[in-house]
């Protein structure tokens, strides 16, 4: 079984003082870091202060994106190698806000996944269909194409160093959570595809659900066989909500 994981994607939120106070509150919240993996993903500018504060604590720190090239003339970008160098452990890749907002292609996400693994970090590969794609019955096709392109450049065994987050675009930041059944259905599709590649090892790849996860709906999602945790946006900005989601994961 995959280890339960709860990752907080802080997106482009927070001032230096808010971040300092938020990380302090999370460290004091007695999160169940022995039972599950807990990850926080601040902006690039806030990574150093969060890493400093987290120190030897079991809390993991992720970036929200990484450029595939290790260095070079890429104004404004940050490489996976640079993130590894400062102590980041995980990188969110292919988030729908980058795929749809910034035009990131499936192929580009694949390059980033390979570079992130090569830098020794764990990619959190985001996949998910839009409302329109779901309505015409293409949800599984879209999500599997995203997954396949994301892992196209890596050895099959390397999938065991990745997490996959199913985040239906229609559920992100909208308050419209996928029902546990809808989420489980897609997680099962993803797990089966992983099983085709790596056999029984597929069971240990954490499959996270993301899209309006809160304290009140987390337990229902985590009760499903193939939902190994959550990628949390809005609710990760509230200590009580985030702690409740972490506890639900630890109790599942
Ligand atoms: P949300 O965001 O929890 O605010 O819906 C999830 C995400 O985008 O990762």
PDB file of C-alpha atoms and ligand atoms in Angstrom:
ATOM      1  CA  UNK A   1       0.000   0.000   0.000  1.00  0.00           C
ATOM      2  CA  UNK A   2       1.153   3.520  -0.751  1.00  0.00           C
ATOM      3  CA  UNK A   3       1.948   5.747   2.201  1.00  0.00           C
ATOM      4  CA  UNK A   4      -0.820   8.270   2.842  1.00  0.00           C
ATOM      5  CA  UNK A   5       0.297  11.749   1.843  1.00  0.00           C
ATOM      6  CA  UNK A   6      -1.206  15.191   2.320  1.00  0.00           C
ATOM      7  CA  UNK A   7       0.388  18.025   0.355  1.00  0.00           C
ATOM      8  CA  UNK A   8      -0.516  21.690   0.793  1.00  0.00           C
ATOM      9  CA  UNK A   9      -0.177  23.785  -2.342  1.00  0.00           C
ATOM     10  CA  UNK A  10       0.004  27.365  -1.119  1.00  0.00           C
ATOM     11  CA  UNK A  11      -0.030  28.641  -4.726  1.00  0.00           C
ATOM     12  CA  UNK A  12       0.824  32.365  -5.039  1.00  0.00           C
ATOM     13  CA  UNK A  13      -0.278  33.270  -1.531  1.00  0.00           C
ATOM     14  CA  UNK A  14       1.419  34.767   1.486  1.00  0.00           C
ATOM     15  CA  UNK A  15       3.750  37.541   2.574  1.00  0.00           C
ATOM     16  CA  UNK A  16       7.018  36.848   4.396  1.00  0.00           C
ATOM     17  CA  UNK A  17       5.349  37.464   7.746  1.00  0.00           C
ATOM     18  CA  UNK A  18       2.287  35.343   6.927  1.00  0.00           C
ATOM     19  CA  UNK A  19       4.530  32.464   5.813  1.00  0.00           C
ATOM     20  CA  UNK A  20       6.601  32.685   9.009  1.00  0.00           C
ATOM     21  CA  UNK A  21       3.499  32.610  11.159  1.00  0.00           C
ATOM     22  CA  UNK A  22       1.798  29.872   9.105  1.00  0.00           C
ATOM     23  CA  UNK A  23       4.748  27.463   9.192  1.00  0.00           C
ATOM     24  CA  UNK A  24       5.124  28.074  12.926  1.00  0.00           C
ATOM     25  CA  UNK A  25       1.460  27.250  13.459  1.00  0.00           C
ATOM     26  CA  UNK A  26       1.750  24.083  11.352  1.00  0.00           C
ATOM     27  CA  UNK A  27       4.775  22.920  13.345  1.00  0.00           C
ATOM     28  CA  UNK A  28       2.832  23.516  16.559  1.00  0.00           C
ATOM     29  CA  UNK A  29      -0.297  21.763  15.255  1.00  0.00           C
ATOM     30  CA  UNK A  30       1.118  18.325  16.024  1.00  0.00           C
ATOM     31  CA  UNK A  31       0.536  17.031  12.488  1.00  0.00           C
ATOM     32  CA  UNK A  32       0.747  13.210  12.271  1.00  0.00           C
ATOM     33  CA  UNK A  33       4.091  13.257  10.416  1.00  0.00           C
ATOM     34  CA  UNK A  34       5.072   9.831  11.770  1.00  0.00           C
ATOM     35  CA  UNK A  35       2.008   8.174  10.254  1.00  0.00           C
ATOM     36  CA  UNK A  36       1.771   9.990   6.912  1.00  0.00           C
ATOM     37  CA  UNK A  37       3.880  12.162   4.606  1.00  0.00           C
ATOM     38  CA  UNK A  38       3.008  15.829   5.008  1.00  0.00           C
ATOM     39  CA  UNK A  39       4.293  18.247   2.381  1.00  0.00           C
ATOM     40  CA  UNK A  40       3.990  22.023   2.094  1.00  0.00           C
ATOM     41  CA  UNK A  41       4.584  23.916  -1.150  1.00  0.00           C
ATOM     42  CA  UNK A  42       5.221  27.647  -0.719  1.00  0.00           C
ATOM     43  CA  UNK A  43       6.248  30.001  -3.534  1.00  0.00           C
ATOM     44  CA  UNK A  44       9.890  30.031  -4.665  1.00  0.00           C
ATOM     45  CA  UNK A  45      10.635  33.187  -2.698  1.00  0.00           C
ATOM     46  CA  UNK A  46       9.339  31.672   0.516  1.00  0.00           C
ATOM     47  CA  UNK A  47      11.093  28.287   0.140  1.00  0.00           C
ATOM     48  CA  UNK A  48      14.315  29.278   1.975  1.00  0.00           C
ATOM     49  CA  UNK A  49      12.540  30.610   5.062  1.00  0.00           C
ATOM     50  CA  UNK A  50      10.241  27.575   5.233  1.00  0.00           C
ATOM     51  CA  UNK A  51      13.183  25.179   4.793  1.00  0.00           C
ATOM     52  CA  UNK A  52      15.091  27.000   7.546  1.00  0.00           C
ATOM     53  CA  UNK A  53      12.180  26.804   9.926  1.00  0.00           C
ATOM     54  CA  UNK A  54      11.328  23.170   9.171  1.00  0.00           C
ATOM     55  CA  UNK A  55      14.926  22.070   9.780  1.00  0.00           C
ATOM     56  CA  UNK A  56      15.054  18.439  10.896  1.00  0.00           C
ATOM     57  CA  UNK A  57      11.255  18.158  11.250  1.00  0.00           C
ATOM     58  CA  UNK A  58       9.618  15.400   9.236  1.00  0.00           C
ATOM     59  CA  UNK A  59       7.554  17.939   7.297  1.00  0.00           C
ATOM     60  CA  UNK A  60       8.612  17.878   3.633  1.00  0.00           C
ATOM     61  CA  UNK A  61       8.928  20.981   1.487  1.00  0.00           C
ATOM     62  CA  UNK A  62       7.946  21.095  -2.182  1.00  0.00           C
ATOM     63  CA  UNK A  63       8.221  23.618  -4.970  1.00  0.00           C
ATOM     64  CA  UNK A  64       5.267  24.372  -7.231  1.00  0.00           C
ATOM     65  CA  UNK A  65       7.134  23.905 -10.513  1.00  0.00           C
ATOM     66  CA  UNK A  66      10.634  23.401 -11.933  1.00  0.00           C
ATOM     67  CA  UNK A  67      12.307  24.060 -15.245  1.00  0.00           C
ATOM     68  CA  UNK A  68      13.732  20.954 -16.934  1.00  0.00           C
ATOM     69  CA  UNK A  69      17.131  22.423 -17.906  1.00  0.00           C
ATOM     70  CA  UNK A  70      19.636  22.459 -15.027  1.00  0.00           C
ATOM     71  CA  UNK A  71      20.824  26.017 -15.763  1.00  0.00           C
ATOM     72  CA  UNK A  72      21.071  28.484 -18.592  1.00  0.00           C
ATOM     73  CA  UNK A  73      19.584  31.622 -20.100  1.00  0.00           C
ATOM     74  CA  UNK A  74      16.011  31.134 -18.912  1.00  0.00           C
ATOM     75  CA  UNK A  75      14.975  34.402 -17.307  1.00  0.00           C
ATOM     76  CA  UNK A  76      12.597  33.990 -14.415  1.00  0.00           C
ATOM     77  CA  UNK A  77      12.811  30.192 -14.183  1.00  0.00           C
ATOM     78  CA  UNK A  78      14.169  27.869 -11.488  1.00  0.00           C
ATOM     79  CA  UNK A  79      15.596  24.400 -12.164  1.00  0.00           C
ATOM     80  CA  UNK A  80      14.975  21.145 -10.337  1.00  0.00           C
ATOM     81  CA  UNK A  81      18.722  20.981  -9.657  1.00  0.00           C
ATOM     82  CA  UNK A  82      18.571  24.370  -7.889  1.00  0.00           C
ATOM     83  CA  UNK A  83      15.639  23.212  -5.779  1.00  0.00           C
ATOM     84  CA  UNK A  84      17.475  20.028  -4.789  1.00  0.00           C
ATOM     85  CA  UNK A  85      20.501  22.124  -3.843  1.00  0.00           C
ATOM     86  CA  UNK A  86      18.560  24.108  -1.224  1.00  0.00           C
ATOM     87  CA  UNK A  87      16.844  21.072   0.324  1.00  0.00           C
ATOM     88  CA  UNK A  88      13.496  20.849  -1.421  1.00  0.00           C
ATOM     89  CA  UNK A  89      12.231  17.238  -1.561  1.00  0.00           C
ATOM     90  CA  UNK A  90       9.243  17.289  -3.916  1.00  0.00           C
ATOM     91  CA  UNK A  91       8.062  19.288  -6.922  1.00  0.00           C
ATOM     92  CA  UNK A  92       4.472  19.771  -8.112  1.00  0.00           C
ATOM     93  CA  UNK A  93       4.464  19.426 -11.910  1.00  0.00           C
ATOM     94  CA  UNK A  94       1.761  19.824 -14.524  1.00  0.00           C
ATOM     95  CA  UNK A  95      -0.701  21.630 -12.272  1.00  0.00           C
ATOM     96  CA  UNK A  96      -3.787  22.584 -14.278  1.00  0.00           C
ATOM     97  CA  UNK A  97      -3.189  26.266 -13.527  1.00  0.00           C
ATOM     98  CA  UNK A  98       0.043  25.897 -15.521  1.00  0.00           C
ATOM     99  CA  UNK A  99      -1.324  23.543 -18.186  1.00  0.00           C
ATOM    100  CA  UNK A 100      -4.386  25.677 -18.887  1.00  0.00           C
ATOM    101  CA  UNK A 101      -3.201  29.091 -17.677  1.00  0.00           C
ATOM    102  CA  UNK A 102       0.286  29.025 -19.180  1.00  0.00           C
ATOM    103  CA  UNK A 103      -0.092  26.513 -21.988  1.00  0.00           C
ATOM    104  CA  UNK A 104       2.191  23.812 -20.586  1.00  0.00           C
ATOM    105  CA  UNK A 105       1.980  20.798 -22.870  1.00  0.00           C
ATOM    106  CA  UNK A 106       1.947  17.149 -21.899  1.00  0.00           C
ATOM    107  CA  UNK A 107       5.403  16.804 -23.469  1.00  0.00           C
ATOM    108  CA  UNK A 108       6.842  19.696 -21.426  1.00  0.00           C
ATOM    109  CA  UNK A 109       5.512  18.134 -18.233  1.00  0.00           C
ATOM    110  CA  UNK A 110       7.291  14.918 -19.259  1.00  0.00           C
ATOM    111  CA  UNK A 111      10.607  16.749 -19.606  1.00  0.00           C
ATOM    112  CA  UNK A 112      10.150  18.317 -16.185  1.00  0.00           C
ATOM    113  CA  UNK A 113       9.347  14.956 -14.589  1.00  0.00           C
ATOM    114  CA  UNK A 114      12.540  13.404 -15.994  1.00  0.00           C
ATOM    115  CA  UNK A 115      14.670  16.363 -14.856  1.00  0.00           C
ATOM    116  CA  UNK A 116      13.105  16.388 -11.402  1.00  0.00           C
ATOM    117  CA  UNK A 117      13.836  12.690 -10.885  1.00  0.00           C
ATOM    118  CA  UNK A 118      17.366  13.188 -12.228  1.00  0.00           C
ATOM    119  CA  UNK A 119      17.866  15.911  -9.604  1.00  0.00           C
ATOM    120  CA  UNK A 120      16.881  13.418  -6.902  1.00  0.00           C
ATOM    121  CA  UNK A 121      13.480  14.937  -6.167  1.00  0.00           C
ATOM    122  CA  UNK A 122      10.001  13.417  -6.204  1.00  0.00           C
ATOM    123  CA  UNK A 123       7.662  14.758  -8.872  1.00  0.00           C
ATOM    124  CA  UNK A 124       4.029  15.219  -7.855  1.00  0.00           C
ATOM    125  CA  UNK A 125       2.508  14.716 -11.309  1.00  0.00           C
ATOM    126  CA  UNK A 126      -0.855  16.479 -11.656  1.00  0.00           C
ATOM    127  CA  UNK A 127      -3.422  15.232 -14.142  1.00  0.00           C
ATOM    128  CA  UNK A 128      -7.073  16.100 -14.582  1.00  0.00           C
ATOM    129  CA  UNK A 129      -9.820  16.737 -17.082  1.00  0.00           C
ATOM    130  CA  UNK A 130     -11.882  19.876 -17.620  1.00  0.00           C
ATOM    131  CA  UNK A 131     -15.647  20.005 -17.206  1.00  0.00           C
ATOM    132  CA  UNK A 132     -16.092  19.999 -20.992  1.00  0.00           C
ATOM    133  CA  UNK A 133     -13.853  16.946 -21.402  1.00  0.00           C
ATOM    134  CA  UNK A 134     -15.827  15.096 -18.722  1.00  0.00           C
ATOM    135  CA  UNK A 135     -19.158  16.020 -20.289  1.00  0.00           C
ATOM    136  CA  UNK A 136     -18.240  14.502 -23.640  1.00  0.00           C
ATOM    137  CA  UNK A 137     -16.974  11.340 -21.971  1.00  0.00           C
ATOM    138  CA  UNK A 138     -13.246  11.958 -22.520  1.00  0.00           C
ATOM    139  CA  UNK A 139     -12.110  12.231 -18.907  1.00  0.00           C
ATOM    140  CA  UNK A 140     -10.174   8.943 -18.701  1.00  0.00           C
ATOM    141  CA  UNK A 141      -8.626   9.415 -22.119  1.00  0.00           C
ATOM    142  CA  UNK A 142      -7.369  12.918 -21.251  1.00  0.00           C
ATOM    143  CA  UNK A 143      -6.017  11.895 -17.862  1.00  0.00           C
ATOM    144  CA  UNK A 144      -4.256   8.785 -19.189  1.00  0.00           C
ATOM    145  CA  UNK A 145      -2.683  10.784 -22.033  1.00  0.00           C
ATOM    146  CA  UNK A 146      -1.373  13.276 -19.461  1.00  0.00           C
ATOM    147  CA  UNK A 147       0.018  10.480 -17.305  1.00  0.00           C
ATOM    148  CA  UNK A 148       1.644   8.664 -20.201  1.00  0.00           C
ATOM    149  CA  UNK A 149       3.350  11.800 -21.505  1.00  0.00           C
ATOM    150  CA  UNK A 150       4.501  12.677 -18.001  1.00  0.00           C
ATOM    151  CA  UNK A 151       6.344   9.371 -17.599  1.00  0.00           C
ATOM    152  CA  UNK A 152       7.376   8.902 -21.237  1.00  0.00           C
ATOM    153  CA  UNK A 153      10.991   9.865 -20.567  1.00  0.00           C
ATOM    154  CA  UNK A 154      11.624   7.781 -17.452  1.00  0.00           C
ATOM    155  CA  UNK A 155      12.368   4.126 -16.732  1.00  0.00           C
ATOM    156  CA  UNK A 156       9.333   2.175 -15.570  1.00  0.00           C
ATOM    157  CA  UNK A 157      10.822   1.602 -12.076  1.00  0.00           C
ATOM    158  CA  UNK A 158      11.266   5.351 -11.608  1.00  0.00           C
ATOM    159  CA  UNK A 159       7.507   5.679 -11.206  1.00  0.00           C
ATOM    160  CA  UNK A 160       8.083   4.469  -7.668  1.00  0.00           C
ATOM    161  CA  UNK A 161       9.828   7.778  -6.986  1.00  0.00           C
ATOM    162  CA  UNK A 162       6.771   9.748  -8.118  1.00  0.00           C
ATOM    163  CA  UNK A 163       3.388  10.735  -6.752  1.00  0.00           C
ATOM    164  CA  UNK A 164       0.391  11.247  -9.019  1.00  0.00           C
ATOM    165  CA  UNK A 165      -2.352  13.754  -8.185  1.00  0.00           C
ATOM    166  CA  UNK A 166      -5.723  13.473  -9.892  1.00  0.00           C
ATOM    167  CA  UNK A 167      -7.170  16.977  -9.883  1.00  0.00           C
ATOM    168  CA  UNK A 168     -10.292  17.426 -12.000  1.00  0.00           C
ATOM    169  CA  UNK A 169     -10.087  21.022 -13.219  1.00  0.00           C
ATOM    170  CA  UNK A 170     -13.774  21.588 -12.485  1.00  0.00           C
ATOM    171  CA  UNK A 171     -13.175  20.818  -8.811  1.00  0.00           C
ATOM    172  CA  UNK A 172     -10.180  23.103  -8.203  1.00  0.00           C
ATOM    173  CA  UNK A 173     -10.984  26.164  -6.146  1.00  0.00           C
ATOM    174  CA  UNK A 174     -14.672  25.851  -7.023  1.00  0.00           C
ATOM    175  CA  UNK A 175     -15.999  24.127  -3.922  1.00  0.00           C
ATOM    176  CA  UNK A 176     -17.183  21.311  -6.238  1.00  0.00           C
ATOM    177  CA  UNK A 177     -15.350  18.275  -4.880  1.00  0.00           C
ATOM    178  CA  UNK A 178     -15.508  15.117  -6.951  1.00  0.00           C
ATOM    179  CA  UNK A 179     -17.564  12.604  -4.992  1.00  0.00           C
ATOM    180  CA  UNK A 180     -15.484   9.851  -3.395  1.00  0.00           C
ATOM    181  CA  UNK A 181     -16.952   7.492  -6.019  1.00  0.00           C
ATOM    182  CA  UNK A 182     -16.018   9.753  -8.954  1.00  0.00           C
ATOM    183  CA  UNK A 183     -12.506  10.185  -7.579  1.00  0.00           C
ATOM    184  CA  UNK A 184     -12.071   6.477  -6.860  1.00  0.00           C
ATOM    185  CA  UNK A 185     -13.225   5.621 -10.380  1.00  0.00           C
ATOM    186  CA  UNK A 186     -10.444   7.701 -11.925  1.00  0.00           C
ATOM    187  CA  UNK A 187      -7.865   6.586  -9.370  1.00  0.00           C
ATOM    188  CA  UNK A 188      -8.645   3.017 -10.306  1.00  0.00           C
ATOM    189  CA  UNK A 189      -8.125   3.838 -13.988  1.00  0.00           C
ATOM    190  CA  UNK A 190      -4.756   5.392 -13.110  1.00  0.00           C
ATOM    191  CA  UNK A 191      -3.747   2.470 -10.889  1.00  0.00           C
ATOM    192  CA  UNK A 192      -4.597  -0.040 -13.603  1.00  0.00           C
ATOM    193  CA  UNK A 193      -2.475   1.816 -16.146  1.00  0.00           C
ATOM    194  CA  UNK A 194       0.411   1.917 -13.665  1.00  0.00           C
ATOM    195  CA  UNK A 195      -0.051  -1.816 -13.062  1.00  0.00           C
ATOM    196  CA  UNK A 196       0.325  -2.436 -16.801  1.00  0.00           C
ATOM    197  CA  UNK A 197       3.780  -0.841 -16.575  1.00  0.00           C
ATOM    198  CA  UNK A 198       5.186  -1.884 -13.220  1.00  0.00           C
ATOM    199  CA  UNK A 199       2.993  -4.737 -12.011  1.00  0.00           C
ATOM    200  CA  UNK A 200       2.450  -4.944  -8.283  1.00  0.00           C
ATOM    201  CA  UNK A 201       4.750  -1.960  -7.662  1.00  0.00           C
ATOM    202  CA  UNK A 202       1.836   0.197  -8.846  1.00  0.00           C
ATOM    203  CA  UNK A 203       0.246  -0.301  -5.448  1.00  0.00           C
ATOM    204  CA  UNK A 204       2.976   1.729  -3.763  1.00  0.00           C
ATOM    205  CA  UNK A 205       2.691   4.840  -5.989  1.00  0.00           C
ATOM    206  CA  UNK A 206       0.718   7.399  -3.934  1.00  0.00           C
ATOM    207  CA  UNK A 207      -2.352   8.563  -5.872  1.00  0.00           C
ATOM    208  CA  UNK A 208      -3.553  11.843  -4.385  1.00  0.00           C
ATOM    209  CA  UNK A 209      -6.888  13.489  -5.047  1.00  0.00           C
ATOM    210  CA  UNK A 210      -7.069  17.278  -5.379  1.00  0.00           C
ATOM    211  CA  UNK A 211      -9.980  19.669  -5.807  1.00  0.00           C
ATOM    212  CA  UNK A 212     -11.751  21.423  -2.940  1.00  0.00           C
ATOM    213  CA  UNK A 213     -10.571  18.942  -0.291  1.00  0.00           C
ATOM    214  CA  UNK A 214     -11.505  20.130   3.211  1.00  0.00           C
ATOM    215  CA  UNK A 215     -11.590  18.725   6.708  1.00  0.00           C
ATOM    216  CA  UNK A 216     -15.222  17.758   6.277  1.00  0.00           C
ATOM    217  CA  UNK A 217     -14.888  15.742   3.041  1.00  0.00           C
ATOM    218  CA  UNK A 218     -11.406  14.261   3.510  1.00  0.00           C
ATOM    219  CA  UNK A 219     -12.344  11.089   5.404  1.00  0.00           C
ATOM    220  CA  UNK A 220     -14.885  10.037   2.757  1.00  0.00           C
ATOM    221  CA  UNK A 221     -12.250  10.375   0.032  1.00  0.00           C
ATOM    222  CA  UNK A 222      -9.517   8.604   2.004  1.00  0.00           C
ATOM    223  CA  UNK A 223     -11.829   5.657   2.720  1.00  0.00           C
ATOM    224  CA  UNK A 224     -11.636   4.693  -0.958  1.00  0.00           C
ATOM    225  CA  UNK A 225      -9.212   1.935  -1.910  1.00  0.00           C
ATOM    226  CA  UNK A 226      -7.105   3.894  -4.406  1.00  0.00           C
ATOM    227  CA  UNK A 227      -7.127   7.353  -2.805  1.00  0.00           C
ATOM    228  CA  UNK A 228      -3.841   7.609  -0.932  1.00  0.00           C
ATOM    229  CA  UNK A 229      -4.057  11.236   0.127  1.00  0.00           C
ATOM    230  CA  UNK A 230      -4.742  14.745  -1.069  1.00  0.00           C
ATOM    231  CA  UNK A 231      -3.220  17.722  -2.807  1.00  0.00           C
ATOM    232  CA  UNK A 232      -4.864  20.617  -1.010  1.00  0.00           C
ATOM    233  CA  UNK A 233      -5.069  24.210  -2.232  1.00  0.00           C
ATOM    234  CA  UNK A 234      -7.334  26.655  -0.403  1.00  0.00           C
ATOM    235  CA  UNK A 235      -7.704  24.589   2.764  1.00  0.00           C
ATOM    236  CA  UNK A 236      -3.911  24.346   3.151  1.00  0.00           C
ATOM    237  CA  UNK A 237      -3.876  28.059   3.978  1.00  0.00           C
ATOM    238  CA  UNK A 238      -5.900  27.381   7.140  1.00  0.00           C
ATOM    239  CA  UNK A 239      -4.051  25.492   9.858  1.00  0.00           C
ATOM    240  CA  UNK A 240      -7.147  23.895  11.391  1.00  0.00           C
ATOM    241  CA  UNK A 241      -8.473  22.669   8.045  1.00  0.00           C
ATOM    242  CA  UNK A 242      -5.098  21.341   6.937  1.00  0.00           C
ATOM    243  CA  UNK A 243      -4.546  19.603  10.277  1.00  0.00           C
ATOM    244  CA  UNK A 244      -8.013  18.015  10.046  1.00  0.00           C
ATOM    245  CA  UNK A 245      -7.218  16.655   6.572  1.00  0.00           C
ATOM    246  CA  UNK A 246      -3.886  15.267   7.830  1.00  0.00           C
ATOM    247  CA  UNK A 247      -5.611  13.588  10.767  1.00  0.00           C
ATOM    248  CA  UNK A 248      -8.241  12.067   8.465  1.00  0.00           C
ATOM    249  CA  UNK A 249      -5.413  10.616   6.345  1.00  0.00           C
ATOM    250  CA  UNK A 250      -3.644   9.220   9.403  1.00  0.00           C
ATOM    251  CA  UNK A 251      -6.886   7.625  10.627  1.00  0.00           C
ATOM    252  CA  UNK A 252      -7.841   6.120   7.248  1.00  0.00           C
TER     253      UNK A 252
HETATM  254  P1  LIG B   1      -8.226  23.601  -4.069  1.00  0.00           P
HETATM  255  O1  LIG B   1      -6.913  23.453  -5.002  1.00  0.00           O
HETATM  256  O2  LIG B   1      -8.036  22.648  -2.914  1.00  0.00           O
HETATM  257  O3  LIG B   1      -8.234  25.016  -3.648  1.00  0.00           O
HETATM  258  O4  LIG B   1      -9.384  23.209  -4.906  1.00  0.00           O
HETATM  259  C1  LIG B   1      -6.310  22.209  -5.238  1.00  0.00           C
HETATM  260  C2  LIG B   1      -5.098  22.388  -6.127  1.00  0.00           C
HETATM  261  O5  LIG B   1      -5.164  23.193  -7.055  1.00  0.00           O
HETATM  262  O6  LIG B   1      -4.047  21.736  -5.928  1.00  0.00           O
END
